Short mmCIF file of C-alpha atoms and ligand atoms in Angstrom, two decimals:
data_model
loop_
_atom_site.label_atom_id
_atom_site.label_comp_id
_atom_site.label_asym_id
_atom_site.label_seq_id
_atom_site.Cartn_x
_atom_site.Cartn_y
_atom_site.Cartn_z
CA UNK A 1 10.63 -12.72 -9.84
CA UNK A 2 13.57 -12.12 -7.08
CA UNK A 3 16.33 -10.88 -9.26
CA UNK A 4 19.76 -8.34 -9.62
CA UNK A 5 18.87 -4.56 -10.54
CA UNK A 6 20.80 -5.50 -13.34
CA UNK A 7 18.74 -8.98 -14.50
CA UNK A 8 15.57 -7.06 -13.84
CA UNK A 9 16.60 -4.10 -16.16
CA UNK A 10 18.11 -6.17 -18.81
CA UNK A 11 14.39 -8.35 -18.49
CA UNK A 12 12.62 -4.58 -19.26
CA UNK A 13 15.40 -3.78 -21.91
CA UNK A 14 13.82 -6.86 -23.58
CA UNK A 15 10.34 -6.66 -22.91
CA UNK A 16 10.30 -9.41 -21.33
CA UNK A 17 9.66 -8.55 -17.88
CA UNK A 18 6.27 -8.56 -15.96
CA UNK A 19 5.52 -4.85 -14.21
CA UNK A 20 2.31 -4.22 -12.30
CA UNK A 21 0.82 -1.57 -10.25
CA UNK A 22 0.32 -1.49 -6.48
CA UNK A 23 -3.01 -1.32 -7.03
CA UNK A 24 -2.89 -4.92 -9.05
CA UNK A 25 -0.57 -6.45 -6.29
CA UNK A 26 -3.34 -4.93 -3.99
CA UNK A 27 -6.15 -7.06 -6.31
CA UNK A 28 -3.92 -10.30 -6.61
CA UNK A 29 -3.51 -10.42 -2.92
CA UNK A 30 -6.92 -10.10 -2.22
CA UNK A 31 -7.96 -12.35 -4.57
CA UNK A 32 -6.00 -15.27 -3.34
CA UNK A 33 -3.65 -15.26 -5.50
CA UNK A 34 -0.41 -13.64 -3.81
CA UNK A 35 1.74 -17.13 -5.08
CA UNK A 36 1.30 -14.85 -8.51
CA UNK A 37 3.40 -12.01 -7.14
CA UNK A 38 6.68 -14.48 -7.63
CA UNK A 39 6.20 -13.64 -11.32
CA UNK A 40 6.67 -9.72 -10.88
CA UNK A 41 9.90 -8.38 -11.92
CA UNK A 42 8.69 -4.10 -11.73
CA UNK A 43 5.99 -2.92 -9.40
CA UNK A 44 4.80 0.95 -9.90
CA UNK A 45 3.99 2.85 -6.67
CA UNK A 46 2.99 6.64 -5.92
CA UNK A 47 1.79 9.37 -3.78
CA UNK A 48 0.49 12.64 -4.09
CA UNK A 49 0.15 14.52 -1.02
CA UNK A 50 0.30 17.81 0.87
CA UNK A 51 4.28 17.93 1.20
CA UNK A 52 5.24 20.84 2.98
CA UNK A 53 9.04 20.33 2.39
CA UNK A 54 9.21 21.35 -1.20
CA UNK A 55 11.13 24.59 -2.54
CA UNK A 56 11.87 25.59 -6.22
CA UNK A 57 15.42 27.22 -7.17
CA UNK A 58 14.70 29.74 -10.28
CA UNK A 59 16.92 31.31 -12.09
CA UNK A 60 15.86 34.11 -15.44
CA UNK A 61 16.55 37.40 -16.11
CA UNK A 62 14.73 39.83 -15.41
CA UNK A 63 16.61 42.74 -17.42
CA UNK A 64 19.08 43.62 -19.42
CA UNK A 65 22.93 43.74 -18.63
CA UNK A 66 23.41 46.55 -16.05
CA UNK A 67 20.17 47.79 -15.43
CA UNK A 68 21.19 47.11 -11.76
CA UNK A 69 23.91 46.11 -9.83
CA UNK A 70 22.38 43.44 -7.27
CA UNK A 71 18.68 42.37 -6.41
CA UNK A 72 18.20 42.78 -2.69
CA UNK A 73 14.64 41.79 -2.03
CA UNK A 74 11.91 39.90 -4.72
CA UNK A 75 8.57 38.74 -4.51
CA UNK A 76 6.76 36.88 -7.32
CA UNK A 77 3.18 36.57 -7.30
CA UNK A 78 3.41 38.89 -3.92
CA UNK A 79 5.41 35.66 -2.26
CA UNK A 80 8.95 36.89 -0.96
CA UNK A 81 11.62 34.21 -2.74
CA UNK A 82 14.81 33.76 -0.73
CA UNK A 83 17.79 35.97 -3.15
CA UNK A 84 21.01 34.02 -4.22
CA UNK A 85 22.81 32.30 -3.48
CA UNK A 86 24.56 33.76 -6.90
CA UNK A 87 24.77 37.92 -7.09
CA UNK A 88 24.78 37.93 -10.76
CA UNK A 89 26.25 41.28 -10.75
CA UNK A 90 25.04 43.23 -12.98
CA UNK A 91 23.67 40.77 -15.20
CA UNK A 92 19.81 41.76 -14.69
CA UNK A 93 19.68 37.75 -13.51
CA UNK A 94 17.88 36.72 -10.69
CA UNK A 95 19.13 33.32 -9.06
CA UNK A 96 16.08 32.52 -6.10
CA UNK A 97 14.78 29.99 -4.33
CA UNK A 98 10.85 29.94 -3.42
CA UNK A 99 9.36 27.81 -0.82
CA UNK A 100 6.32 25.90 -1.28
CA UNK A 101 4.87 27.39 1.88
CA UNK A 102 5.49 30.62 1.04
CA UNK A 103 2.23 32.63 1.36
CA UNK A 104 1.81 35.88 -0.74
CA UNK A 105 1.85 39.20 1.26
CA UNK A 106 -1.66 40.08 -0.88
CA UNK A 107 -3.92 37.39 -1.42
CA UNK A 108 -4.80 35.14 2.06
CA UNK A 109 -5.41 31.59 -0.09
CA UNK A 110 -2.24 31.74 -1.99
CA UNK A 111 0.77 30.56 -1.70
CA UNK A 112 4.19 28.61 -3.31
CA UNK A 113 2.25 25.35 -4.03
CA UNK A 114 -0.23 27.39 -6.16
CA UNK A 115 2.67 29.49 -7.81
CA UNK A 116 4.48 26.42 -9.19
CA UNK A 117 1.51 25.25 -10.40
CA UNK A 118 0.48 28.34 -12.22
CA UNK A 119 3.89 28.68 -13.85
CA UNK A 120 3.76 24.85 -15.10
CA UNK A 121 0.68 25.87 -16.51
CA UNK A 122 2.64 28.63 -18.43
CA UNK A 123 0.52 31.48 -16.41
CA UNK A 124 3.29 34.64 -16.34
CA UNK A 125 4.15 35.81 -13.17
CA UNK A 126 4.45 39.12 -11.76
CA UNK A 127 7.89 39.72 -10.90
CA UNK A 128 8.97 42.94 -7.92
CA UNK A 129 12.63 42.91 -7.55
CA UNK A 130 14.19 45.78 -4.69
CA UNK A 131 18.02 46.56 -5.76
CA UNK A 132 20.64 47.13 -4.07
CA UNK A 133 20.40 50.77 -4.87
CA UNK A 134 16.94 51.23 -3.60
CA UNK A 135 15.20 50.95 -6.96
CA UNK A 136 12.23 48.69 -8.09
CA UNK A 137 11.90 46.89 -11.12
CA UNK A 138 8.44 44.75 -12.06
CA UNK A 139 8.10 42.47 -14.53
CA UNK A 140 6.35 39.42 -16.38
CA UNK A 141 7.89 36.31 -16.91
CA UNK A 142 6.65 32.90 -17.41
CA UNK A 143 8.22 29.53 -17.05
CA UNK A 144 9.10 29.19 -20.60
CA UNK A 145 11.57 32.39 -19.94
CA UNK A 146 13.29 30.86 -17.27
CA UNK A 147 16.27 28.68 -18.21
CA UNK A 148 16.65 26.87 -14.73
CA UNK A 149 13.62 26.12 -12.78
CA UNK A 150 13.83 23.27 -10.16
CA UNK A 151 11.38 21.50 -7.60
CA UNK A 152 12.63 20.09 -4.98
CA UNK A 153 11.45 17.84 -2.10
CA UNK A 154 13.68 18.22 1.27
CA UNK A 155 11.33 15.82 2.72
CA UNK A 156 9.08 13.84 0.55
CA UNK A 157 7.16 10.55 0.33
CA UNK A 158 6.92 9.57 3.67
CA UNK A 159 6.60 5.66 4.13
CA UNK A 160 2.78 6.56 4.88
CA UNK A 161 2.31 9.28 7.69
CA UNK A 162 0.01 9.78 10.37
CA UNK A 163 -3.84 10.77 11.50
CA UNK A 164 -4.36 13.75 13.38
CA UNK A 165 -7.45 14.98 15.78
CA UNK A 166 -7.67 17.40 17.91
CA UNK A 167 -7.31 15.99 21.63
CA UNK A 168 -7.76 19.81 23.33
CA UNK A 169 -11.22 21.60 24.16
CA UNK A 170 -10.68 24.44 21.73
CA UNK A 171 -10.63 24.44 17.86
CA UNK A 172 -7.44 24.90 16.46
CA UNK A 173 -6.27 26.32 12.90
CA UNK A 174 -3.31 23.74 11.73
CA UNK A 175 -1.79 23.01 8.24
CA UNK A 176 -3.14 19.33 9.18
CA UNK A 177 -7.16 20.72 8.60
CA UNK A 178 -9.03 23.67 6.17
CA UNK A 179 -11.13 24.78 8.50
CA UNK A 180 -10.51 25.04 12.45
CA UNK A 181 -10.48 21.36 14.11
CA UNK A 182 -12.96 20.51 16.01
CA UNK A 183 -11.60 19.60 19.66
CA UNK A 184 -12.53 16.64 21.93
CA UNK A 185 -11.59 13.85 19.24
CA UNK A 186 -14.78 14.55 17.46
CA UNK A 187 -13.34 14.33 13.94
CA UNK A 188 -9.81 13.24 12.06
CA UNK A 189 -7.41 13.95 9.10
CA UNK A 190 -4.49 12.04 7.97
CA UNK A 191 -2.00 11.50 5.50
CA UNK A 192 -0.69 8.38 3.42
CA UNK A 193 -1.83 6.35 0.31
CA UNK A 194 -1.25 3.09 2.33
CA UNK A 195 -0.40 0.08 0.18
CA UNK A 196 0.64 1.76 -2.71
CA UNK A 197 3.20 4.14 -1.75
CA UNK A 198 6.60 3.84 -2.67
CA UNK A 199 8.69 3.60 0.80
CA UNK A 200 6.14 1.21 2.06
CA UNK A 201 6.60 -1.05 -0.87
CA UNK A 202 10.75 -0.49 -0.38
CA UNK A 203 10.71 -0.11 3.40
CA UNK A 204 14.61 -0.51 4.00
CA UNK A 205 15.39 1.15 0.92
CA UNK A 206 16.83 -1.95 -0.81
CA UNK A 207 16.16 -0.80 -4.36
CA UNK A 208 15.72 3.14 -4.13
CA UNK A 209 18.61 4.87 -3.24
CA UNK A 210 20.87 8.25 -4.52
CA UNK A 211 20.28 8.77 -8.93
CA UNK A 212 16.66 6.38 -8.78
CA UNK A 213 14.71 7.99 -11.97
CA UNK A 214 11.60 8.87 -10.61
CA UNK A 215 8.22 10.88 -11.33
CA UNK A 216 7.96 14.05 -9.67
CA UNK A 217 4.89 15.76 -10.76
CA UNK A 218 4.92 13.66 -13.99
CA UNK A 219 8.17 15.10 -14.90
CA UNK A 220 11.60 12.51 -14.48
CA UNK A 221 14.02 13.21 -11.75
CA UNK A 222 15.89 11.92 -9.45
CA UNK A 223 16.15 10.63 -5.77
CA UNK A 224 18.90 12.71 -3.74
CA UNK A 225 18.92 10.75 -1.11
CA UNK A 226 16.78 10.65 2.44
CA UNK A 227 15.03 14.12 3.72
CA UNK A 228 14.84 15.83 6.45
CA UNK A 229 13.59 13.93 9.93
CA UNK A 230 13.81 10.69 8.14
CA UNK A 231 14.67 7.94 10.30
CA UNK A 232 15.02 3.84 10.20
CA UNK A 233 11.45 3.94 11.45
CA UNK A 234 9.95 6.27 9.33
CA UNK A 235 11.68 6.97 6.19
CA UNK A 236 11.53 9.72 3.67
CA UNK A 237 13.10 10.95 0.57
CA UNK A 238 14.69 14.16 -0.65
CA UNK A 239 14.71 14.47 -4.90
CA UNK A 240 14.20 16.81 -7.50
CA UNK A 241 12.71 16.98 -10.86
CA UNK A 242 12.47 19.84 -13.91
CA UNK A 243 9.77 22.11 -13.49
CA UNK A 244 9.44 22.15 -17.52
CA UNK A 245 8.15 18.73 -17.82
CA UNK A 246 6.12 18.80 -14.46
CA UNK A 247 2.24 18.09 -15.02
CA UNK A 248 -0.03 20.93 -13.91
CA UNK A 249 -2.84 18.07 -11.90
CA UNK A 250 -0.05 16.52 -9.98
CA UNK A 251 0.76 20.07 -8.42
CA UNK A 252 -0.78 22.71 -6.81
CA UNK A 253 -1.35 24.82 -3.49
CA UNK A 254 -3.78 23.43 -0.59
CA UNK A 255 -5.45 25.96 1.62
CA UNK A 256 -5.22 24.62 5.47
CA UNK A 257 -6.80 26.53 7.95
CA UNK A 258 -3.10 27.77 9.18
CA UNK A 259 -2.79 29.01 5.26
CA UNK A 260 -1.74 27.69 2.04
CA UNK A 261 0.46 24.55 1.56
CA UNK A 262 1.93 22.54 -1.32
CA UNK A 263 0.62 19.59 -3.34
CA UNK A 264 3.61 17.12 -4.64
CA UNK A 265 3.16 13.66 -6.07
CA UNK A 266 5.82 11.00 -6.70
CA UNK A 267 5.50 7.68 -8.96
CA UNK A 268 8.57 5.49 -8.22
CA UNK A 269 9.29 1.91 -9.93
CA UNK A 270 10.43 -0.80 -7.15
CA UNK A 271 12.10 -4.11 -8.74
CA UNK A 272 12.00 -6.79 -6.96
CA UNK A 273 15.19 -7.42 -5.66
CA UNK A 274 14.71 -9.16 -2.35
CA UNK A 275 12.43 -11.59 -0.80
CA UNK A 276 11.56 -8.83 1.91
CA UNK A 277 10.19 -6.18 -1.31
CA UNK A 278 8.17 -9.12 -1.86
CA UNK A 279 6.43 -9.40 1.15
CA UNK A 280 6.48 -5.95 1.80
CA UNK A 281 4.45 -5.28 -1.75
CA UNK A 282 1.95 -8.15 -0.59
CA UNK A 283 1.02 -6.24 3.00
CA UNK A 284 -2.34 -5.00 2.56
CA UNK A 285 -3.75 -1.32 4.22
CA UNK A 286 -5.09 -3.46 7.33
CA UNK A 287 -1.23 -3.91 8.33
CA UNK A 288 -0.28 -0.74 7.76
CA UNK A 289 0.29 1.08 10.80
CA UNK A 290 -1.14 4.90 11.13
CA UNK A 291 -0.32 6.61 14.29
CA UNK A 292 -2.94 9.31 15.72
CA UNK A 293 -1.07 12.18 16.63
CA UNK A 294 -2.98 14.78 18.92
CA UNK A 295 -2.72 18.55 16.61
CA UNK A 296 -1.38 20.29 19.69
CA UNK A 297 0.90 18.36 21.44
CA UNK A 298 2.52 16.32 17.99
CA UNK A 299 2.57 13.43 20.09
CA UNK A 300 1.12 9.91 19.29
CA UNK A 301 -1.92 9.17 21.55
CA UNK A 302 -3.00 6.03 19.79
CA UNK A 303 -2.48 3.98 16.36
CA UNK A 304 -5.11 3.24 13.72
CA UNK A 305 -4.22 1.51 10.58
CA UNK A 306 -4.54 2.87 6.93
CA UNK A 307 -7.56 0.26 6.22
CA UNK A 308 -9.32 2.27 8.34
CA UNK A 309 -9.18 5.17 5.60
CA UNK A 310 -8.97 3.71 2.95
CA UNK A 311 -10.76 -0.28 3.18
CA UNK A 312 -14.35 0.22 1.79
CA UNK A 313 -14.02 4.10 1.41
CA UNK A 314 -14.46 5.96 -1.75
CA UNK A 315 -11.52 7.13 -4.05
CA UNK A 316 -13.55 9.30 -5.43
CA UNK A 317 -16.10 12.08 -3.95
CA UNK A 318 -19.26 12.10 -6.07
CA UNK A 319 -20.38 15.36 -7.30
CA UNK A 320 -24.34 15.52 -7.94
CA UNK A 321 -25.29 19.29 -8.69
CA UNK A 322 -29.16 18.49 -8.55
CA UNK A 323 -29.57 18.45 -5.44
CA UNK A 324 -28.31 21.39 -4.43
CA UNK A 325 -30.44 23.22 -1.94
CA UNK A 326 -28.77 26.79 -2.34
CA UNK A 327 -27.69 27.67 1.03
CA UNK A 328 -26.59 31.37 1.04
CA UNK A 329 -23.55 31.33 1.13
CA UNK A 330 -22.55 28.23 -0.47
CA UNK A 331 -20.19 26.75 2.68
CA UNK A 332 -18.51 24.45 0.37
CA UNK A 333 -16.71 27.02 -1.55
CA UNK A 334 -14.83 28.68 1.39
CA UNK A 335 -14.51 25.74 2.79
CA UNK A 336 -12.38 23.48 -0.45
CA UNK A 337 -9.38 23.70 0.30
CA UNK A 338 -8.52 23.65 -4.05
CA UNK A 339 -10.57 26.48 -5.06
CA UNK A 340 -12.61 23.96 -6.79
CA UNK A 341 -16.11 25.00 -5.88
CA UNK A 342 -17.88 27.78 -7.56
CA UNK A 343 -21.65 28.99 -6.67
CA UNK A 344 -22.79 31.53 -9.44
CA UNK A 345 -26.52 32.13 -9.58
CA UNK A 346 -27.49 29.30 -7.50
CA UNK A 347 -25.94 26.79 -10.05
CA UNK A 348 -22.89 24.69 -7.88
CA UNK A 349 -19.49 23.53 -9.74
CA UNK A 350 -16.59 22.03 -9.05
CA UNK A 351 -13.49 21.58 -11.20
CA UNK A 352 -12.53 18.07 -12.11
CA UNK A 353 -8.80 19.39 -12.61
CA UNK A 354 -8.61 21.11 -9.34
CA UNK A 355 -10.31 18.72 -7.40
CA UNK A 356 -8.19 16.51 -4.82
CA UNK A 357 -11.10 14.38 -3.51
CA UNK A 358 -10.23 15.34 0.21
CA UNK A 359 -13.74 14.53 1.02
CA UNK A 360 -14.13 18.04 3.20
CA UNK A 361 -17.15 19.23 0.61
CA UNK A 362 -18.82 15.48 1.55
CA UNK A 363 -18.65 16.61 5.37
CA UNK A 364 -19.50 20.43 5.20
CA UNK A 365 -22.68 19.70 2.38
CA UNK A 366 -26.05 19.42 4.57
CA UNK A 367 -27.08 18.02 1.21
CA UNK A 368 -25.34 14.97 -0.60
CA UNK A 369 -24.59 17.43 -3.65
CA UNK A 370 -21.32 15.69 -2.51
CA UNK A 371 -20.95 12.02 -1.30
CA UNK A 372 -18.21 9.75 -0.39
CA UNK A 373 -17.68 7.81 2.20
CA UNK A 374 -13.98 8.66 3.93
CA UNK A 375 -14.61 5.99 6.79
CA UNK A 376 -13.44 6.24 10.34
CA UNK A 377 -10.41 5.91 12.46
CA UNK A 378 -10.58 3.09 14.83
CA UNK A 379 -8.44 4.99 17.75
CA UNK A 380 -6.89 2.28 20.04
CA UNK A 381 -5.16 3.83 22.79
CA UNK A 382 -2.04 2.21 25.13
CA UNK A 383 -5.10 2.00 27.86
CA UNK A 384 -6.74 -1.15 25.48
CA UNK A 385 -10.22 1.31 24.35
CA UNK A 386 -11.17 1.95 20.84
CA UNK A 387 -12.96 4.95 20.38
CA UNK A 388 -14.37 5.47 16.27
CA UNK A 389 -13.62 9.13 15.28
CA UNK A 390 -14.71 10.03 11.36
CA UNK A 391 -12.10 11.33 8.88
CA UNK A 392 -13.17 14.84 7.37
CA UNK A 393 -10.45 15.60 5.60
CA UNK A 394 -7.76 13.80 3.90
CA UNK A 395 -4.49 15.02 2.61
CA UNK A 396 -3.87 12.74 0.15
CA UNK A 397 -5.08 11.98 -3.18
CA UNK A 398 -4.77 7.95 -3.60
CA UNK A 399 -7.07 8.42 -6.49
CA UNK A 400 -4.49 10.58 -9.26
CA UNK A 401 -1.49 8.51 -7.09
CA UNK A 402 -3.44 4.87 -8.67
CA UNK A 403 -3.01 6.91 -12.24
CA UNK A 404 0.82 7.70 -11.44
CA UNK A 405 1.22 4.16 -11.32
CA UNK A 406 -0.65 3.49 -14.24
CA UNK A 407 1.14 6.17 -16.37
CA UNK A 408 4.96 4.85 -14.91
CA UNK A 409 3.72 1.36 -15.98
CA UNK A 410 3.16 2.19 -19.26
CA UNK A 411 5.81 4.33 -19.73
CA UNK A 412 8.45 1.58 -18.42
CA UNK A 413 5.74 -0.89 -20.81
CA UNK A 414 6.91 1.71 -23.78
CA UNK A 415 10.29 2.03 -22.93
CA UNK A 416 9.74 5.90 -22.73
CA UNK A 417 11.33 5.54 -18.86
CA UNK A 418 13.91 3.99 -18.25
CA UNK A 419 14.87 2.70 -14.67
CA UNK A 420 18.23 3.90 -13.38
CA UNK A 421 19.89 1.66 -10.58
CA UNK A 422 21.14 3.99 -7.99
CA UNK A 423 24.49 4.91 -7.87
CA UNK A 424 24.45 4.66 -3.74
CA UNK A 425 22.37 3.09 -0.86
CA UNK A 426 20.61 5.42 1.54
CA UNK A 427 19.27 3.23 3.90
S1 SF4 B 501 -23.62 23.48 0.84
FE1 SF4 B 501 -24.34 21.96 -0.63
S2 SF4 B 501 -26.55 22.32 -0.76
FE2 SF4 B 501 -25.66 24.15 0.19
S3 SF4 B 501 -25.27 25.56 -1.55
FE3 SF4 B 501 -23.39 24.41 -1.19
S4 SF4 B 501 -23.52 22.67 -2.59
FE4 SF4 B 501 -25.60 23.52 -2.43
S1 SF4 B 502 -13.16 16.83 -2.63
FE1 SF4 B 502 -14.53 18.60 -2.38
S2 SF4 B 502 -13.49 19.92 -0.90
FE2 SF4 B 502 -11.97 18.45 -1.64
S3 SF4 B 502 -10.97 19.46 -3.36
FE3 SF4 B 502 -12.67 18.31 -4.25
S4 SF4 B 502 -14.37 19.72 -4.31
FE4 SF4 B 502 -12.86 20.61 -2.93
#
């Protein structure tokens, strides 16, 4: 029901108020029964994505009190972190800050995304630090031994994003595909969860603004404010969240063809504070507007709409080992962007936690050992055609983002989160 921040967190103080995913709204609506949506006080959105802008600030030490005066260069897992901003003279501290598209100097299909993830799983990492004085120290530390550790998102959660193909006559290597894209519009990618992500849901930013408690990874935090590049039109957020509490499956690194990137997700609650939150929650993926954006030029050459991509195509991509065929090599495993895939003695695997149901295995498996069906753009250009071009790829995981907005549900449910009303608009 349309109410104040404050009635609407009083209403969940009580128990008394009525919070549903954006996958029920979703249901409700197409059910006929959007009048019901009147009754909703909370609704739970999410995302989980490749989100490039994400950077970690770590700070440990590394040894004792004047085993060196200043670190001048470190790498951790092989990936150079930035040094500082803080000397910590002397202290055998290291203050850093690693990007999330870092890549390691050693190994090709590994970068920041996978490091964070590693460390939330309590894997130690190796730790090279160059001092000042020309010396070099190596460690182990794990995240348990760091004090301070950080994620942050300088450009997060998009309100949706965009499809990409590949307009040119060459294939191209791009952080928007795993493998090289195929030119001439012959396939797509894209980005979004459509009607369940948080800034479509909030559009104008009406109810999140600067201190909204959020999910990041499964761990609370905070919203900051907007990101980088985010504009009336498109929208994004910048937040943060402690790397302690963070969720190993909701993280992780993404190989692209132009080298490893980094997996965030975000659950955010939305109260229903205006009558244009509650239209906005009842817009299904049909209206959702996805622009094509040609890889080379990053210019818009024609829209699509997310129910393209997501109407009638599978969350989740089916994994049948039987009918493997045992190519030599297996294609699928260089070609998952997780790591998922194994192919040991002719028996295929695949990871359930690493998996991000991209769909790529479905596309590059002559044999249905993988199946889903990831639908098709419908490319209408400003010249009036419509050209169908099939998605191969996608970059975001709708199916663990549906789970987010379980999980916030019950947590708000529980009372184990509690909502914070920002302390500033952003919009
Ligand atoms: S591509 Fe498919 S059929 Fe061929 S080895 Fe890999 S999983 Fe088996
Ligand atoms: S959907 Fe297939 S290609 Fe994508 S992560 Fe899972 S196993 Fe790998």
């Amino acid at each position: 029901m349309v109410g104040s921040y404050s009635e609407i967190l009083e209403k969940v103080e009580r128990g008394e108020a009525v919070v549903i995913t954006a996958e029920e709204v979703a249901e409700l609506v197409e059910s006929g029964e959007s009048s019901r949506l009147s009754e909703v006080d909370v609704v739970t959105t999410a995302t989980r994505a490749v989100m490039s802008g994400t950077y970690a600030v770590l700070s440990f030490p590394v040894a004792g009190p004047a085993s060196f005066l200043r670190a001048k260069r470190v790498w951790i897992n092989g990936i150079a972190a930035q040094v500082g901003p803080c000397p910590n003279e002397n202290l055998g501290v290291l203050d850093l800050v690693v990007f999330g598209t870092a890549h390691s100097r050693d190994r090709p299909n590994y970068g920041g995304g996978h490091l964070f993830r590693d460390l939330v799983e309590r894997k130690k990492a190796n730790i090279e630090v160059e001092t000042d004085e020309g010396r070099t120290l190596q460690a182990d530390v794990g995240l348990d031994e760091m004090p301070h550790a950080r994620l942050f998102g300088s450009r997060h959660a998009f309100k949706n994003y965009s499809a990409f193909v590949n307009a040119g006559k060459e294939s191209v290597n791009t952080i928007f595909h795993s493998r090289g894209f195929l030119p001439r519009c012959r396939e797509a990618t894209f980005s979004g969860c459509g009607q369940i992500n948080p800034l479509k849901n909030d559009p104008f930013l009406e109810s999140i603004g600067m201190g909204t408690r959020i999910l990041m990874n499964g761990a609370e935090g905070f919203v900051m404010g907007t990101g980088t590049r985010s504009s009336k039109e498109r929208p994004n957020l910048s937040g943060f969240a402690d790397m302690h509490q963070m969720a190993a499956e909701q993280m992780g690194g993404f190989v692209t063809s132009a080298g490893p990137e980094c997996i965030c997700s975000w659950a955010v609650p939305i109260p229903v504070i205006s009558k244009t939150i509650l239209a906005e929650m009842a817009r299904p993926d049909r209206d959702i507007a996805m622009p094509v954006n040609d890889v080379n030029s990053r210019t818009v050459i024609g829209q699509a709409d997310y129910g393209d991509v997501w109407t009638d195509a599978d969350l989740l991509v089916e994994f049948d080992p039987d009918n493997c065929t045992g190519c030599t090599p297996c294609p699928v495993v260089e070609a998952c962007p997780m790591g998922a895939v194994r192919s040991e003695e002719c028996q295929v695997s695949r990871s359930e936690a690493l998996c991000f149901h991209c769909g790529l295995c479905a596309t590059v498996c002559p044999s249905a050992v993988f199946s889903c069906r990831l639908g098709a753009i419908r490319l209408k250009t400003a010249a009036g055609s419509v050209k169908s071009i099939p998605v191969v790829l996608r970059q975001s995981d709708r199916l663990r983002a549906i789970k987010l907005t379980e999980e916030l549900k019950r947590r708000i449910i529980n009372g184990s989160f509690r909502m914070a009303e920002p302390v500033e608009r952003i919009g």
